[in-house]
CSV table of C-alpha atoms and ligand atoms in Angstrom, one decimal:
chain,number,residue,atom,x,y,z
A,24,UNK,CA,-13.3,10.4,-9.6
A,25,UNK,CA,-15.1,8.6,-12.1
A,26,UNK,CA,-16.2,5.0,-11.2
A,27,UNK,CA,-17.0,2.6,-14.1
A,28,UNK,CA,-18.3,-1.0,-13.6
A,29,UNK,CA,-15.1,-2.4,-14.5
A,30,UNK,CA,-13.6,-4.7,-17.4
A,31,UNK,CA,-12.6,-7.9,-15.7
A,32,UNK,CA,-8.9,-6.9,-15.6
A,33,UNK,CA,-8.5,-9.0,-12.6
A,34,UNK,CA,-11.0,-11.8,-13.5
A,35,UNK,CA,-10.1,-15.1,-12.0
A,36,UNK,CA,-7.7,-13.6,-9.4
A,37,UNK,CA,-7.4,-13.7,-5.7
A,38,UNK,CA,-6.2,-10.4,-4.5
A,39,UNK,CA,-4.9,-9.9,-0.7
A,40,UNK,CA,-4.9,-6.1,0.2
A,41,UNK,CA,-3.6,-4.8,3.8
A,42,UNK,CA,-4.7,-1.2,4.8
A,43,UNK,CA,-8.1,-2.2,3.1
A,44,UNK,CA,-10.0,-0.2,5.7
A,45,UNK,CA,-9.4,3.6,4.7
A,46,UNK,CA,-7.5,5.8,2.1
A,47,UNK,CA,-5.4,3.8,-0.7
A,48,UNK,CA,-6.4,0.5,0.4
A,49,UNK,CA,-10.2,1.1,0.4
A,50,UNK,CA,-10.0,2.5,-3.1
A,51,UNK,CA,-8.3,-0.7,-4.1
A,52,UNK,CA,-10.7,-2.6,-2.5
A,53,UNK,CA,-13.3,-1.3,-4.3
A,54,UNK,CA,-11.7,-1.2,-7.7
A,55,UNK,CA,-10.4,-4.7,-7.4
A,56,UNK,CA,-13.7,-5.9,-6.7
A,57,UNK,CA,-15.0,-3.9,-9.7
A,58,UNK,CA,-12.2,-5.4,-11.7
A,59,UNK,CA,-13.5,-8.8,-10.9
A,60,UNK,CA,-11.0,-9.9,-8.2
A,61,UNK,CA,-12.2,-12.2,-5.4
A,62,UNK,CA,-10.7,-9.5,-2.7
A,63,UNK,CA,-9.4,-10.5,0.6
A,64,UNK,CA,-9.0,-7.7,2.5
A,65,UNK,CA,-7.4,-6.8,5.8
A,66,UNK,CA,-6.9,-4.0,8.6
A,67,UNK,CA,-7.7,-3.6,12.3
A,68,UNK,CA,-11.1,-2.0,11.9
A,69,UNK,CA,-13.8,-4.8,11.2
A,70,UNK,CA,-16.4,-2.0,10.6
A,71,UNK,CA,-14.6,-0.1,8.1
A,72,UNK,CA,-13.4,-3.5,6.1
A,73,UNK,CA,-17.6,-4.3,6.3
A,74,UNK,CA,-18.4,-1.2,4.5
A,75,UNK,CA,-15.7,-1.8,1.8
A,76,UNK,CA,-16.9,-5.0,1.3
A,77,UNK,CA,-20.8,-4.1,1.2
A,78,UNK,CA,-19.3,-1.6,-1.4
A,79,UNK,CA,-17.8,-4.1,-3.8
A,80,UNK,CA,-20.8,-6.6,-3.3
A,81,UNK,CA,-23.2,-3.7,-4.1
A,82,UNK,CA,-21.2,-3.4,-7.4
A,83,UNK,CA,-21.3,-7.1,-8.0
A,84,UNK,CA,-17.9,-8.0,-6.6
A,85,UNK,CA,-16.8,-11.0,-4.2
A,86,UNK,CA,-14.4,-11.0,-1.3
A,87,UNK,CA,-13.8,-11.5,2.2
A,88,UNK,CA,-12.6,-9.4,5.2
A,89,UNK,CA,-10.2,-11.0,7.8
A,90,UNK,CA,-9.6,-8.2,10.5
A,91,UNK,CA,-6.2,-8.2,11.8
A,92,UNK,CA,-3.5,-6.0,13.3
A,93,UNK,CA,-0.2,-6.2,11.6
A,94,UNK,CA,1.9,-5.3,14.8
A,95,UNK,CA,0.9,-9.3,15.7
A,96,UNK,CA,3.3,-11.5,14.1
A,97,UNK,CA,0.4,-14.0,13.4
A,98,UNK,CA,-2.0,-11.6,11.5
A,99,UNK,CA,-0.5,-12.1,7.8
A,100,UNK,CA,-0.8,-15.9,7.8
A,101,UNK,CA,-4.1,-15.8,9.3
A,102,UNK,CA,-4.7,-13.6,6.4
A,103,UNK,CA,-3.3,-15.7,3.6
A,104,UNK,CA,-4.8,-18.9,5.2
A,105,UNK,CA,-8.0,-17.5,4.9
A,106,UNK,CA,-7.4,-16.5,1.2
A,107,UNK,CA,-6.6,-20.0,0.8
A,108,UNK,CA,-9.5,-21.7,2.4
A,109,UNK,CA,-12.0,-19.5,0.7
A,110,UNK,CA,-10.4,-19.0,-2.6
A,111,UNK,CA,-7.8,-21.8,-3.0
A,112,UNK,CA,-4.7,-19.3,-4.1
A,113,UNK,CA,-3.1,-16.2,-3.8
A,114,UNK,CA,-2.5,-14.2,-6.8
A,115,UNK,CA,-1.9,-10.7,-6.1
A,116,UNK,CA,-0.4,-9.3,-2.7
A,117,UNK,CA,-1.0,-5.6,-2.1
A,118,UNK,CA,1.1,-4.3,0.7
A,119,UNK,CA,-0.3,-1.1,1.6
A,120,UNK,CA,-1.0,-1.0,5.4
A,121,UNK,CA,1.0,2.1,7.1
A,122,UNK,CA,1.2,4.7,9.6
A,123,UNK,CA,2.4,8.2,9.0
A,124,UNK,CA,1.9,11.6,10.2
A,125,UNK,CA,-1.8,11.2,11.8
A,126,UNK,CA,0.2,8.6,13.8
A,127,UNK,CA,3.0,10.9,14.6
A,128,UNK,CA,0.4,13.2,16.1
A,129,UNK,CA,-0.9,10.2,18.5
A,130,UNK,CA,2.6,8.8,19.2
A,131,UNK,CA,5.0,11.7,19.5
A,132,UNK,CA,8.7,11.3,18.5
A,133,UNK,CA,7.6,8.5,15.9
A,134,UNK,CA,7.3,10.9,12.9
A,135,UNK,CA,10.4,12.7,13.7
A,136,UNK,CA,14.1,13.1,12.6
A,137,UNK,CA,16.8,11.0,14.0
A,138,UNK,CA,18.0,13.6,16.5
A,139,UNK,CA,14.3,14.0,18.1
A,140,UNK,CA,13.1,10.4,17.8
A,141,UNK,CA,13.9,7.4,20.7
A,142,UNK,CA,15.0,3.9,19.8
A,143,UNK,CA,11.4,2.8,21.0
A,144,UNK,CA,9.9,5.1,18.3
A,145,UNK,CA,12.3,4.0,15.7
A,146,UNK,CA,11.1,0.4,16.6
A,147,UNK,CA,7.1,1.5,16.5
A,148,UNK,CA,7.7,2.3,13.1
A,149,UNK,CA,10.2,0.2,11.2
A,150,UNK,CA,9.6,-2.9,13.5
A,151,UNK,CA,5.9,-1.9,13.5
A,152,UNK,CA,3.4,-2.0,10.3
A,153,UNK,CA,5.7,0.4,8.0
A,154,UNK,CA,8.4,-2.1,7.3
A,155,UNK,CA,8.1,-5.5,9.5
A,156,UNK,CA,4.2,-5.4,8.5
A,157,UNK,CA,5.5,-5.6,4.9
A,158,UNK,CA,7.7,-8.6,5.7
A,159,UNK,CA,5.2,-10.6,7.3
A,160,UNK,CA,2.6,-10.1,4.7
A,161,UNK,CA,5.3,-11.1,1.8
A,162,UNK,CA,6.7,-14.0,4.1
A,163,UNK,CA,3.3,-15.4,4.0
A,164,UNK,CA,2.2,-14.8,0.7
A,165,UNK,CA,5.5,-16.2,-1.1
A,166,UNK,CA,5.3,-19.9,-0.6
A,167,UNK,CA,1.8,-19.9,-1.8
A,168,UNK,CA,2.9,-17.7,-5.0
A,169,UNK,CA,6.3,-20.2,-5.4
A,170,UNK,CA,4.0,-23.4,-5.0
A,171,UNK,CA,2.1,-22.4,-8.2
A,172,UNK,CA,4.9,-20.4,-9.8
A,173,UNK,CA,2.5,-17.6,-10.3
A,174,UNK,CA,2.0,-14.1,-8.3
A,175,UNK,CA,2.2,-10.2,-8.4
A,176,UNK,CA,3.3,-8.4,-5.2
A,177,UNK,CA,3.0,-4.9,-5.0
A,178,UNK,CA,4.2,-3.1,-2.4
A,179,UNK,CA,3.0,0.8,-1.9
A,180,UNK,CA,6.1,2.6,-0.7
A,181,UNK,CA,6.0,6.6,-0.9
A,182,UNK,CA,7.8,9.2,-2.9
A,183,UNK,CA,9.5,9.7,0.6
A,184,UNK,CA,11.1,6.2,-0.1
A,185,UNK,CA,13.1,8.1,-3.3
A,186,UNK,CA,13.7,11.3,-1.9
A,187,UNK,CA,14.4,12.6,2.1
A,188,UNK,CA,11.9,14.5,4.4
A,189,UNK,CA,12.9,17.0,7.0
A,190,UNK,CA,11.0,14.7,9.4
A,191,UNK,CA,9.5,11.3,9.5
A,192,UNK,CA,13.1,9.4,9.2
A,193,UNK,CA,12.1,6.3,10.4
A,194,UNK,CA,9.4,6.5,7.9
A,195,UNK,CA,11.5,7.7,5.1
A,196,UNK,CA,13.7,4.6,5.8
A,197,UNK,CA,11.3,2.4,5.6
A,198,UNK,CA,9.9,3.7,2.4
A,199,UNK,CA,13.4,3.4,0.9
A,200,UNK,CA,14.0,-0.2,2.2
A,201,UNK,CA,10.4,-1.4,0.7
A,202,UNK,CA,11.7,0.1,-2.8
A,203,UNK,CA,14.7,-1.8,-2.6
A,204,UNK,CA,13.2,-5.1,-1.1
A,205,UNK,CA,10.8,-4.9,-4.0
A,206,UNK,CA,13.8,-5.0,-6.3
A,207,UNK,CA,15.9,-7.6,-4.5
A,208,UNK,CA,12.4,-9.8,-4.5
A,209,UNK,CA,12.1,-9.0,-8.3
A,210,UNK,CA,15.4,-10.5,-9.3
A,211,UNK,CA,15.0,-13.7,-6.5
A,212,UNK,CA,12.0,-14.8,-7.6
A,213,UNK,CA,11.6,-14.1,-11.4
A,214,UNK,CA,12.5,-17.4,-12.5
A,215,UNK,CA,9.5,-18.7,-10.4
A,216,UNK,CA,7.0,-16.2,-12.3
A,217,UNK,CA,6.4,-14.3,-9.3
A,218,UNK,CA,6.8,-10.3,-10.0
A,219,UNK,CA,7.6,-7.7,-7.6
A,220,UNK,CA,6.9,-4.1,-8.2
A,221,UNK,CA,6.5,-1.0,-6.0
A,222,UNK,CA,4.1,2.3,-6.5
A,223,UNK,CA,5.2,5.3,-4.5
A,224,UNK,CA,2.4,7.7,-3.7
A,225,UNK,CA,3.0,11.5,-3.4
A,226,UNK,CA,0.6,13.8,-1.4
A,227,UNK,CA,-2.5,11.6,-1.2
A,228,UNK,CA,-5.7,13.2,0.4
A,229,UNK,CA,-6.1,10.5,2.8
A,230,UNK,CA,-6.2,10.2,6.7
A,231,UNK,CA,-2.6,9.5,7.1
A,232,UNK,CA,-1.9,13.1,6.0
A,233,UNK,CA,-4.7,14.7,7.6
A,234,UNK,CA,-2.7,17.2,10.0
A,235,UNK,CA,-0.9,18.5,6.9
A,236,UNK,CA,-3.4,18.4,4.0
A,237,UNK,CA,-4.4,22.1,4.4
A,238,UNK,CA,-1.7,23.4,2.8
A,239,UNK,CA,-3.2,22.7,-0.7
A,240,UNK,CA,-6.0,25.4,0.4
A,241,UNK,CA,-4.0,27.6,-1.0
A,242,UNK,CA,-3.2,27.4,-4.8
A,243,UNK,CA,0.1,29.2,-4.8
A,244,UNK,CA,1.3,26.7,-2.1
A,245,UNK,CA,-0.3,23.8,-3.4
A,246,UNK,CA,1.8,24.4,-6.9
A,247,UNK,CA,4.8,25.3,-4.9
A,248,UNK,CA,4.3,21.9,-3.2
A,249,UNK,CA,3.1,19.8,-6.4
A,250,UNK,CA,3.5,20.5,-10.1
A,251,UNK,CA,0.0,19.5,-10.6
A,252,UNK,CA,-1.0,21.8,-7.9
A,253,UNK,CA,-3.1,19.8,-5.8
A,254,UNK,CA,-3.1,16.4,-3.7
A,255,UNK,CA,-4.0,13.0,-5.3
A,256,UNK,CA,-7.3,11.0,-5.0
A,257,UNK,CA,-6.7,7.2,-3.5
A,258,UNK,CA,-8.2,6.3,-6.6
A,259,UNK,CA,-5.1,7.5,-8.9
A,260,UNK,CA,-3.1,5.4,-6.8
A,261,UNK,CA,-5.3,2.5,-6.8
A,262,UNK,CA,-5.1,2.6,-10.7
A,263,UNK,CA,-1.4,1.9,-10.5
A,264,UNK,CA,-1.9,-0.8,-8.4
A,265,UNK,CA,-4.5,-2.4,-10.9
A,266,UNK,CA,-1.7,-2.0,-13.7
A,267,UNK,CA,0.9,-3.9,-11.2
A,268,UNK,CA,-1.8,-6.5,-10.0
A,269,UNK,CA,-2.9,-7.4,-13.3
A,270,UNK,CA,-1.1,-9.1,-16.2
A,271,UNK,CA,-1.2,-6.1,-18.3
A,272,UNK,CA,2.2,-5.3,-16.5
A,273,UNK,CA,3.4,-8.5,-17.4
A,274,UNK,CA,7.1,-7.6,-18.3
A,275,UNK,CA,7.3,-5.8,-15.1
A,276,UNK,CA,9.0,-6.7,-12.2
A,277,UNK,CA,11.5,-4.6,-10.0
A,278,UNK,CA,9.7,-1.5,-11.3
A,279,UNK,CA,9.1,1.5,-9.4
A,280,UNK,CA,6.2,4.0,-10.4
A,281,UNK,CA,6.1,7.4,-8.8
A,282,UNK,CA,2.7,9.0,-8.6
A,283,UNK,CA,3.2,11.9,-7.5
A,284,UNK,CA,1.7,14.8,-9.1
A,285,UNK,CA,5.2,15.4,-10.8
A,286,UNK,CA,6.5,16.5,-7.2
A,287,UNK,CA,9.8,14.4,-7.1
A,288,UNK,CA,10.6,15.5,-10.8
A,289,UNK,CA,12.0,18.8,-10.2
A,290,UNK,CA,14.8,20.2,-8.3
A,291,UNK,CA,12.8,23.3,-7.1
A,292,UNK,CA,9.8,25.2,-7.1
A,293,UNK,CA,9.2,27.8,-9.8
B,2,NAP,P1,-5.0,5.6,6.0
B,2,NAP,O1,-6.2,6.0,5.2
B,2,NAP,O2,-4.5,6.0,7.1
B,2,NAP,O3,-4.6,4.2,5.4
B,2,NAP,C1,-4.1,3.4,6.4
B,2,NAP,C2,-4.5,1.9,6.6
B,2,NAP,O4,-3.3,0.8,7.1
B,2,NAP,C3,-5.8,1.7,7.4
B,2,NAP,O5,-6.7,0.7,6.5
B,2,NAP,C4,-5.3,1.1,8.5
B,2,NAP,O6,-6.3,0.0,8.9
B,2,NAP,C5,-4.3,0.3,8.3
B,2,NAP,N1,-3.3,0.0,9.2
B,2,NAP,C6,-2.6,1.1,10.1
B,2,NAP,N2,-2.0,0.2,11.0
B,2,NAP,C7,-2.5,-0.9,10.8
B,2,NAP,C8,-2.1,-2.0,11.7
B,2,NAP,N3,-1.2,-1.9,12.9
B,2,NAP,N4,-2.4,-3.2,11.7
B,2,NAP,C9,-3.2,-3.5,10.2
B,2,NAP,N5,-3.6,-2.6,9.5
B,2,NAP,C10,-3.1,-1.3,9.9
B,2,NAP,O7,-3.5,6.1,4.9
B,2,NAP,P2,-3.1,5.7,3.3
B,2,NAP,O8,-2.6,7.2,2.9
B,2,NAP,O9,-4.3,5.1,2.7
B,2,NAP,O10,-2.0,4.9,3.1
B,2,NAP,C11,-1.7,3.5,2.7
B,2,NAP,C12,-0.3,3.6,2.0
B,2,NAP,O11,0.0,4.5,1.4
B,2,NAP,C13,0.8,3.7,3.6
B,2,NAP,O12,1.8,2.7,3.7
B,2,NAP,C14,1.4,5.0,3.3
B,2,NAP,O13,2.6,5.2,3.7
B,2,NAP,C15,1.3,5.1,1.7
B,2,NAP,N6,1.6,6.3,1.3
B,2,NAP,C16,0.3,7.6,1.7
B,2,NAP,C17,0.6,8.4,1.4
B,2,NAP,C18,-0.3,9.9,1.5
B,2,NAP,O14,-0.1,11.2,1.2
B,2,NAP,N7,-1.7,9.4,1.8
B,2,NAP,C19,1.7,8.9,0.4
B,2,NAP,C20,3.0,8.1,0.3
B,2,NAP,C21,2.8,7.0,0.9
B,2,NAP,P3,-6.8,-0.2,10.3
B,2,NAP,O15,-6.6,1.5,11.2
B,2,NAP,O16,-7.9,-0.1,10.5
B,2,NAP,O17,-5.9,-0.9,11.0
């Protein structure tokens, strides 16, 4: 993907991004920095966050990193307080941190169907970062946004939040919940000028889907999977998050944008 120097589409805004250490979150961290946001980046791996911050600063941007584990309920408040301490406000929240198929390789049963998963597997995903991690971040950001009657919350869900999958049932339940939580927040907080939208990526070439990305090596299989015939790049999701984070989306709240190469638009492969 080409990277321009940005045109200030987020100038003056403070943007908090979860899962900023890799994949979609890292691309968003760098893009938001180029577009003039003061970026507050969080994830567990401090050295990866620092790499992102170095890239942001090298491009003339500004930000801080706040390492933390979203399995710990206190992390979200720590991140928001750090944002307010440093920059005085939170304008944009990108809820993005999540686990998927790579996590499933490391934690058998978590990306399984209901018939194979245990209650503990279910809780690890739903009660962990994939759903509860969104709740805690939003819960910590909202009072700051409502107080100022200004804010944009953008939730990274998944095309698996609007279609079913043969496995990963806890994941799909979490993603479907995120899409509808977004709608509920949109109607509840619209009067206070806090917008909420979601973005549903399709197959994106990140660590999360490393165990399955090999299917795109075969062009026929790639087109059978995705009409555009390839996996997406993290920057292609970051661009959608930029739109919703910026004032360009000022009339969008409760929107759900699929960015999936056409995957969910057809009923069967040609
Ligand atoms: P990724 O490269 O694996 O990034 C996941 C991010 O989440 C990392 O920054 C990771 O950072 C963070 N994270 C995971 N567990 C965490 C925890 N307990 N506490 C704090 N941070 C945690 O995957 P990605 O593809 O960019 O995923 C980003 C989002 O896109 C996810 O919500 C995912 O469900 C969604 N999505 C991805 C795809 C896809 O095909 N890639 C498709 C649809 C939706 P640390 O490890 O440093 O903590």
